[in-house]
Amino acid sequence: MGYENTDSGTATGAGGAEPGASDSLRTFGAVVQALREHAGLSREEFAALVRFSKHTVASVEQGRRMPDRDFVERGEAALGNTGALRRAAPTLTRQAGLASWFRQWARLEANAVALWTYECRVIPGLLQTERYARAVTENVPPVKDEEQVAKQVAARLERQQLFERRPPIAFSFIIEQALLERGTGGTEVMRELLDTFLERSLQFNVELQIMPRYQPDHAGFDGPLMLLESPDNRWFGYAEGQRGGMLIADPKEVSITLQRYARLRSQALTSEDSRSLLKQLRGAL
């Protein structure tokens, strides 16, 4: 999972190309706004029809938010069933800063009903703080200017809106203890990160487990992995290397990935023991 990179998809993509800007969200948003105004609806009126807040509608129209399936379907009904939104939705990519090889996964992720992550190299993007994300982005070659760093950090943090999505996603994270002891970014950054872990671990739809340093039997020797369940109950996997990522869709390969994740879950600390360890690590800083 290409260096957070690792499930953030913000690193250099396969073949060495830097993450490119995408106008698809802005274009989609402009179409929504044009259809809404043509229908004579204010943002507040349209928000009521699609059952999203006016702030969400504004974010979609301004190209700052990936619309989920409910937004698209309700928007179609509210705006005359032209088919424009339904046809455009599958082509959407997230904002600039996501590597091209990560975008297919990001589209699936936006509508997932379950999202599972095992990480042994760097804290997953969904759990990173801004300062941790910046430290990771700045330290991994090639050297980036401030604009590139800011764009990649913003893209990573924007994905964290998935925690607030309704209907909620069932999250599972398995994180190697060593990542929490590495000291990335310094003591203050790690304190903030551990506080975030403790806060997220209390969220009703989040299961957070720590893989202890000493674990002779370990199913994760082949590296990080991600899994998601789609709304039609299909499972997909994702694996990432330093310079690219691979979507896993073949049922046999997905089954193997699911077996590995199930084994990792049984080998990691329980959620309760993981919280105790997180508190110990936080107290030691």
Tab-separated table of C-alpha atoms in Angstrom:
chain	number	residue	atom	x	y	z
A	1	MET	CA	0.000	0.000	0.000
A	2	GLY	CA	2.419	2.515	-1.356
A	3	TYR	CA	3.551	4.490	1.615
A	4	GLU	CA	0.427	6.136	2.625
A	5	ASN	CA	0.499	5.871	-0.162
A	6	THR	CA	-0.672	2.963	2.035
A	7	ASP	CA	-4.388	3.092	1.650
A	8	SER	CA	-4.385	6.796	1.210
A	9	GLY	CA	-3.519	6.493	-2.439
A	10	THR	CA	-1.649	9.757	-2.222
A	11	ALA	CA	1.783	8.595	-3.170
A	12	THR	CA	3.536	8.454	-6.461
A	13	GLY	CA	1.707	6.045	-8.709
A	14	ALA	CA	2.910	3.101	-10.718
A	15	GLY	CA	5.365	4.130	-13.377
A	16	GLY	CA	6.461	7.155	-11.342
A	17	ALA	CA	3.699	9.593	-12.238
A	18	GLU	CA	2.726	12.040	-9.529
A	19	PRO	CA	-0.961	12.201	-8.560
A	20	GLY	CA	-2.785	14.144	-11.208
A	21	ALA	CA	-5.597	16.626	-10.767
A	22	SER	CA	-9.099	15.480	-11.689
A	23	ASP	CA	-11.916	17.787	-12.720
A	24	SER	CA	-14.579	15.067	-12.501
A	25	LEU	CA	-15.928	16.081	-9.099
A	26	ARG	CA	-16.054	19.761	-10.051
A	27	THR	CA	-17.796	18.911	-13.326
A	28	PHE	CA	-20.322	16.672	-11.576
A	29	GLY	CA	-20.985	19.396	-9.018
A	30	ALA	CA	-21.541	21.970	-11.750
A	31	VAL	CA	-24.082	19.663	-13.418
A	32	VAL	CA	-25.928	19.178	-10.120
A	33	GLN	CA	-26.046	22.938	-9.574
A	34	ALA	CA	-27.192	23.640	-13.144
A	35	LEU	CA	-29.985	21.060	-12.945
A	36	ARG	CA	-31.032	22.287	-9.513
A	37	GLU	CA	-31.218	25.898	-10.646
A	38	HIS	CA	-33.051	24.869	-13.829
A	39	ALA	CA	-35.610	23.132	-11.612
A	40	GLY	CA	-36.004	26.358	-9.630
A	41	LEU	CA	-34.781	24.833	-6.367
A	42	SER	CA	-32.673	26.524	-3.745
A	43	ARG	CA	-29.931	24.513	-2.054
A	44	GLU	CA	-32.100	24.243	1.060
A	45	GLU	CA	-35.073	22.956	-0.970
A	46	PHE	CA	-32.926	20.479	-2.886
A	47	ALA	CA	-31.261	19.318	0.356
A	48	ALA	CA	-34.654	18.516	1.818
A	49	LEU	CA	-35.593	16.463	-1.245
A	50	VAL	CA	-32.391	14.387	-1.245
A	51	ARG	CA	-32.329	14.171	2.575
A	52	PHE	CA	-28.822	15.551	2.928
A	53	SER	CA	-27.764	18.752	4.667
A	54	LYS	CA	-27.432	21.949	2.627
A	55	HIS	CA	-23.733	21.901	3.558
A	56	THR	CA	-23.345	18.488	1.915
A	57	VAL	CA	-25.148	19.757	-1.182
A	58	ALA	CA	-22.813	22.760	-1.281
A	59	SER	CA	-19.759	20.503	-0.920
A	60	VAL	CA	-20.906	18.310	-3.805
A	61	GLU	CA	-21.710	21.282	-6.041
A	62	GLN	CA	-18.310	22.824	-5.312
A	63	GLY	CA	-16.509	19.580	-6.155
A	64	ARG	CA	-15.232	19.053	-2.612
A	65	ARG	CA	-17.164	15.885	-1.768
A	66	MET	CA	-17.666	12.521	-3.423
A	67	PRO	CA	-21.456	11.965	-3.712
A	68	ASP	CA	-22.623	8.595	-2.425
A	69	ARG	CA	-25.159	6.392	-4.195
A	70	ASP	CA	-28.128	7.729	-2.213
A	71	PHE	CA	-27.262	11.302	-3.181
A	72	VAL	CA	-27.113	10.335	-6.865
A	73	GLU	CA	-30.378	8.370	-6.859
A	74	ARG	CA	-32.357	10.905	-4.845
A	75	GLY	CA	-30.843	13.713	-6.910
A	76	GLU	CA	-32.025	12.046	-10.094
A	77	ALA	CA	-35.575	11.823	-8.738
A	78	ALA	CA	-35.553	15.434	-7.556
A	79	LEU	CA	-34.129	16.793	-10.814
A	80	GLY	CA	-36.338	15.099	-13.382
A	81	ASN	CA	-34.666	11.712	-13.878
A	82	THR	CA	-32.537	12.949	-16.757
A	83	GLY	CA	-30.010	10.170	-16.164
A	84	ALA	CA	-27.129	12.655	-16.205
A	85	LEU	CA	-26.092	12.096	-12.588
A	86	ARG	CA	-26.489	8.325	-12.774
A	87	ARG	CA	-24.330	8.101	-15.900
A	88	ALA	CA	-21.659	10.434	-14.541
A	89	ALA	CA	-21.291	8.885	-11.076
A	90	PRO	CA	-19.245	5.781	-12.077
A	91	THR	CA	-16.576	7.983	-13.677
A	92	LEU	CA	-15.951	10.129	-10.610
A	93	THR	CA	-12.542	10.226	-8.985
A	94	ARG	CA	-11.698	11.893	-5.726
A	95	GLN	CA	-9.881	15.194	-5.480
A	96	ALA	CA	-6.385	15.951	-6.663
A	97	GLY	CA	-3.852	14.173	-4.496
A	98	LEU	CA	-5.107	10.621	-5.001
A	99	ALA	CA	-2.790	8.528	-7.112
A	100	SER	CA	-4.314	7.218	-10.325
A	101	TRP	CA	-3.779	3.609	-9.299
A	102	PHE	CA	-5.771	4.163	-6.070
A	103	ARG	CA	-8.825	5.834	-7.582
A	104	GLN	CA	-10.693	2.655	-8.556
A	105	TRP	CA	-10.456	1.494	-4.942
A	106	ALA	CA	-11.538	4.936	-3.732
A	107	ARG	CA	-14.711	4.719	-5.820
A	108	LEU	CA	-15.562	1.343	-4.287
A	109	GLU	CA	-14.649	2.596	-0.826
A	110	ALA	CA	-17.081	5.504	-1.052
A	111	ASN	CA	-20.043	3.107	-1.074
A	112	ALA	CA	-18.633	0.236	0.998
A	113	VAL	CA	-20.655	-1.339	3.783
A	114	ALA	CA	-17.533	-2.806	5.438
A	115	LEU	CA	-13.887	-1.725	5.231
A	116	TRP	CA	-11.054	-3.743	6.784
A	117	THR	CA	-7.390	-2.726	6.941
A	118	TYR	CA	-4.218	-4.460	8.137
A	119	GLU	CA	-1.097	-2.289	8.180
A	120	CYS	CA	2.492	-3.043	9.144
A	121	ARG	CA	4.434	-0.129	7.598
A	122	VAL	CA	2.679	3.140	8.328
A	123	ILE	CA	-0.529	4.261	10.052
A	124	PRO	CA	-3.506	3.904	7.645
A	125	GLY	CA	-4.621	7.176	6.099
A	126	LEU	CA	-8.060	6.902	7.693
A	127	LEU	CA	-6.458	7.054	11.157
A	128	GLN	CA	-3.763	9.638	10.507
A	129	THR	CA	-3.713	13.084	12.057
A	130	GLU	CA	-2.773	16.065	9.939
A	131	ARG	CA	0.673	16.349	11.534
A	132	TYR	CA	1.383	12.635	11.149
A	133	ALA	CA	0.244	12.751	7.511
A	134	ARG	CA	2.532	15.710	6.899
A	135	ALA	CA	5.506	13.988	8.543
A	136	VAL	CA	5.033	10.880	6.394
A	137	THR	CA	4.506	12.860	3.188
A	138	GLU	CA	7.540	15.075	3.719
A	139	ASN	CA	9.881	12.204	4.568
A	140	VAL	CA	9.242	9.892	1.610
A	141	PRO	CA	11.192	10.742	-1.586
A	142	PRO	CA	10.918	12.337	-4.048
A	143	VAL	CA	11.238	15.758	-2.435
A	144	LYS	CA	7.963	17.688	-2.630
A	145	ASP	CA	7.234	21.389	-2.467
A	146	GLU	CA	4.704	22.810	0.001
A	147	GLU	CA	1.859	22.789	-2.528
A	148	GLN	CA	2.372	19.081	-3.254
A	149	VAL	CA	2.561	18.229	0.449
A	150	ALA	CA	-0.577	20.227	1.256
A	151	LYS	CA	-2.511	18.606	-1.610
A	152	GLN	CA	-1.565	15.071	-0.602
A	153	VAL	CA	-2.278	15.656	3.096
A	154	ALA	CA	-5.665	17.219	2.301
A	155	ALA	CA	-6.612	14.260	0.084
A	156	ARG	CA	-5.733	11.822	2.838
A	157	LEU	CA	-7.695	13.656	5.513
A	158	GLU	CA	-10.731	14.124	3.256
A	159	ARG	CA	-11.175	10.342	3.170
A	160	GLN	CA	-11.881	10.436	6.897
A	161	GLN	CA	-15.382	11.700	6.105
A	162	LEU	CA	-16.127	8.004	5.626
A	163	PHE	CA	-16.347	7.710	9.415
A	164	GLU	CA	-19.423	9.951	9.396
A	165	ARG	CA	-21.157	8.417	6.396
A	166	ARG	CA	-24.762	7.270	6.717
A	167	PRO	CA	-25.525	4.439	6.483
A	168	PRO	CA	-22.365	3.788	8.495
A	169	ILE	CA	-19.459	1.661	7.351
A	170	ALA	CA	-18.287	-1.195	9.583
A	171	PHE	CA	-14.560	-0.527	10.053
A	172	SER	CA	-11.919	-2.968	11.226
A	173	PHE	CA	-8.274	-1.990	11.700
A	174	ILE	CA	-5.335	-4.183	12.685
A	175	ILE	CA	-2.201	-2.121	13.316
A	176	GLU	CA	1.272	-3.367	14.226
A	177	GLN	CA	2.419	-2.127	17.634
A	178	ALA	CA	5.790	-1.106	16.196
A	179	LEU	CA	4.121	1.660	14.162
A	180	LEU	CA	2.955	3.297	17.388
A	181	GLU	CA	6.430	3.127	18.894
A	182	ARG	CA	8.402	4.403	15.918
A	183	GLY	CA	8.058	8.042	16.943
A	184	THR	CA	7.178	9.329	13.467
A	185	GLY	CA	7.102	13.132	13.557
A	186	GLY	CA	8.257	13.316	17.190
A	187	THR	CA	6.675	12.949	20.610
A	188	GLU	CA	3.896	15.513	20.223
A	189	VAL	CA	2.783	14.030	16.912
A	190	MET	CA	2.645	10.563	18.455
A	191	ARG	CA	0.676	11.800	21.479
A	192	GLU	CA	-1.898	13.323	19.168
A	193	LEU	CA	-1.985	10.146	17.082
A	194	LEU	CA	-2.557	7.908	20.113
A	195	ASP	CA	-5.334	10.226	21.312
A	196	THR	CA	-6.964	9.830	17.890
A	197	PHE	CA	-6.669	6.042	18.132
A	198	LEU	CA	-8.305	6.038	21.557
A	199	GLU	CA	-11.109	8.293	20.326
A	200	ARG	CA	-11.752	6.245	17.178
A	201	SER	CA	-11.707	2.986	19.147
A	202	LEU	CA	-14.811	4.176	21.023
A	203	GLN	CA	-16.784	4.832	17.846
A	204	PHE	CA	-19.665	2.348	17.571
A	205	ASN	CA	-18.743	1.202	14.055
A	206	VAL	CA	-14.967	0.905	14.561
A	207	GLU	CA	-13.065	-2.174	15.709
A	208	LEU	CA	-9.406	-1.370	16.398
A	209	GLN	CA	-6.899	-4.102	17.231
A	210	ILE	CA	-3.161	-3.912	17.853
A	211	MET	CA	-0.848	-6.688	16.716
A	212	PRO	CA	1.679	-7.102	19.553
A	213	ARG	CA	5.416	-7.024	18.926
A	214	TYR	CA	5.815	-10.638	19.998
A	215	GLN	CA	3.586	-12.844	17.870
A	216	PRO	CA	5.343	-15.999	16.603
A	217	ASP	CA	2.319	-17.053	14.529
A	218	HIS	CA	1.548	-14.285	12.090
A	219	ALA	CA	-0.602	-14.354	8.937
A	220	GLY	CA	0.584	-10.993	7.645
A	221	PHE	CA	4.054	-11.840	6.375
A	222	ASP	CA	3.078	-10.934	2.807
A	223	GLY	CA	2.423	-7.342	3.860
A	224	PRO	CA	-0.478	-4.902	4.245
A	225	LEU	CA	-3.922	-5.640	2.896
A	226	MET	CA	-7.334	-4.052	2.604
A	227	LEU	CA	-10.769	-5.543	2.058
A	228	LEU	CA	-14.192	-4.060	1.474
A	229	GLU	CA	-17.733	-5.285	1.057
A	230	SER	CA	-19.843	-3.518	-1.563
A	231	PRO	CA	-23.567	-2.704	-1.213
A	232	ASP	CA	-24.392	-5.796	-3.304
A	233	ASN	CA	-22.338	-7.890	-0.840
A	234	ARG	CA	-19.372	-8.530	-3.093
A	235	TRP	CA	-15.917	-8.492	-1.535
A	236	PHE	CA	-12.857	-6.813	-3.035
A	237	GLY	CA	-9.261	-6.707	-1.879
A	238	TYR	CA	-6.485	-4.209	-2.403
A	239	ALA	CA	-2.722	-4.641	-2.126
A	240	GLU	CA	-0.158	-1.925	-2.536
A	241	GLY	CA	3.564	-1.765	-3.102
A	242	GLN	CA	5.983	1.106	-3.102
A	243	ARG	CA	5.178	2.238	-6.624
A	244	GLY	CA	1.668	1.012	-7.336
A	245	GLY	CA	-1.442	-0.780	-6.178
A	246	MET	CA	-3.593	-3.707	-7.299
A	247	LEU	CA	-7.337	-4.220	-6.974
A	248	ILE	CA	-8.188	-7.854	-6.159
A	249	ALA	CA	-11.530	-8.916	-7.653
A	250	ASP	CA	-11.048	-12.585	-8.506
A	251	PRO	CA	-13.236	-14.538	-6.023
A	252	LYS	CA	-10.515	-17.114	-5.305
A	253	GLU	CA	-7.912	-14.450	-4.520
A	254	VAL	CA	-10.396	-12.451	-2.461
A	255	SER	CA	-11.186	-15.608	-0.477
A	256	ILE	CA	-7.506	-16.070	0.338
A	257	THR	CA	-7.275	-12.448	1.455
A	258	LEU	CA	-10.348	-12.860	3.666
A	259	GLN	CA	-8.814	-15.977	5.234
A	260	ARG	CA	-5.632	-14.088	6.004
A	261	TYR	CA	-7.501	-11.205	7.574
A	262	ALA	CA	-9.570	-13.574	9.721
A	263	ARG	CA	-6.352	-15.178	10.964
A	264	LEU	CA	-4.829	-11.782	11.714
A	265	ARG	CA	-7.893	-10.835	13.741
A	266	SER	CA	-7.488	-13.933	15.893
A	267	GLN	CA	-3.780	-13.228	16.411
A	268	ALA	CA	-4.087	-9.545	17.339
A	269	LEU	CA	-5.010	-8.238	20.779
A	270	THR	CA	-8.724	-7.945	21.501
A	271	SER	CA	-10.295	-4.493	21.192
A	272	GLU	CA	-10.317	-4.122	24.982
A	273	ASP	CA	-6.684	-5.215	25.377
A	274	SER	CA	-5.724	-2.979	22.463
A	275	ARG	CA	-7.232	0.036	24.259
A	276	SER	CA	-5.265	-0.845	27.373
A	277	LEU	CA	-2.059	-0.982	25.366
A	278	LEU	CA	-2.855	2.332	23.670
A	279	LYS	CA	-3.315	3.954	27.083
A	280	GLN	CA	0.010	2.530	28.261
A	281	LEU	CA	1.806	3.840	25.198
A	282	ARG	CA	0.158	7.243	25.581
A	283	GLY	CA	1.123	7.430	29.261
A	284	ALA	CA	4.749	6.605	28.478
A	285	LEU	CA	5.186	9.639	26.201
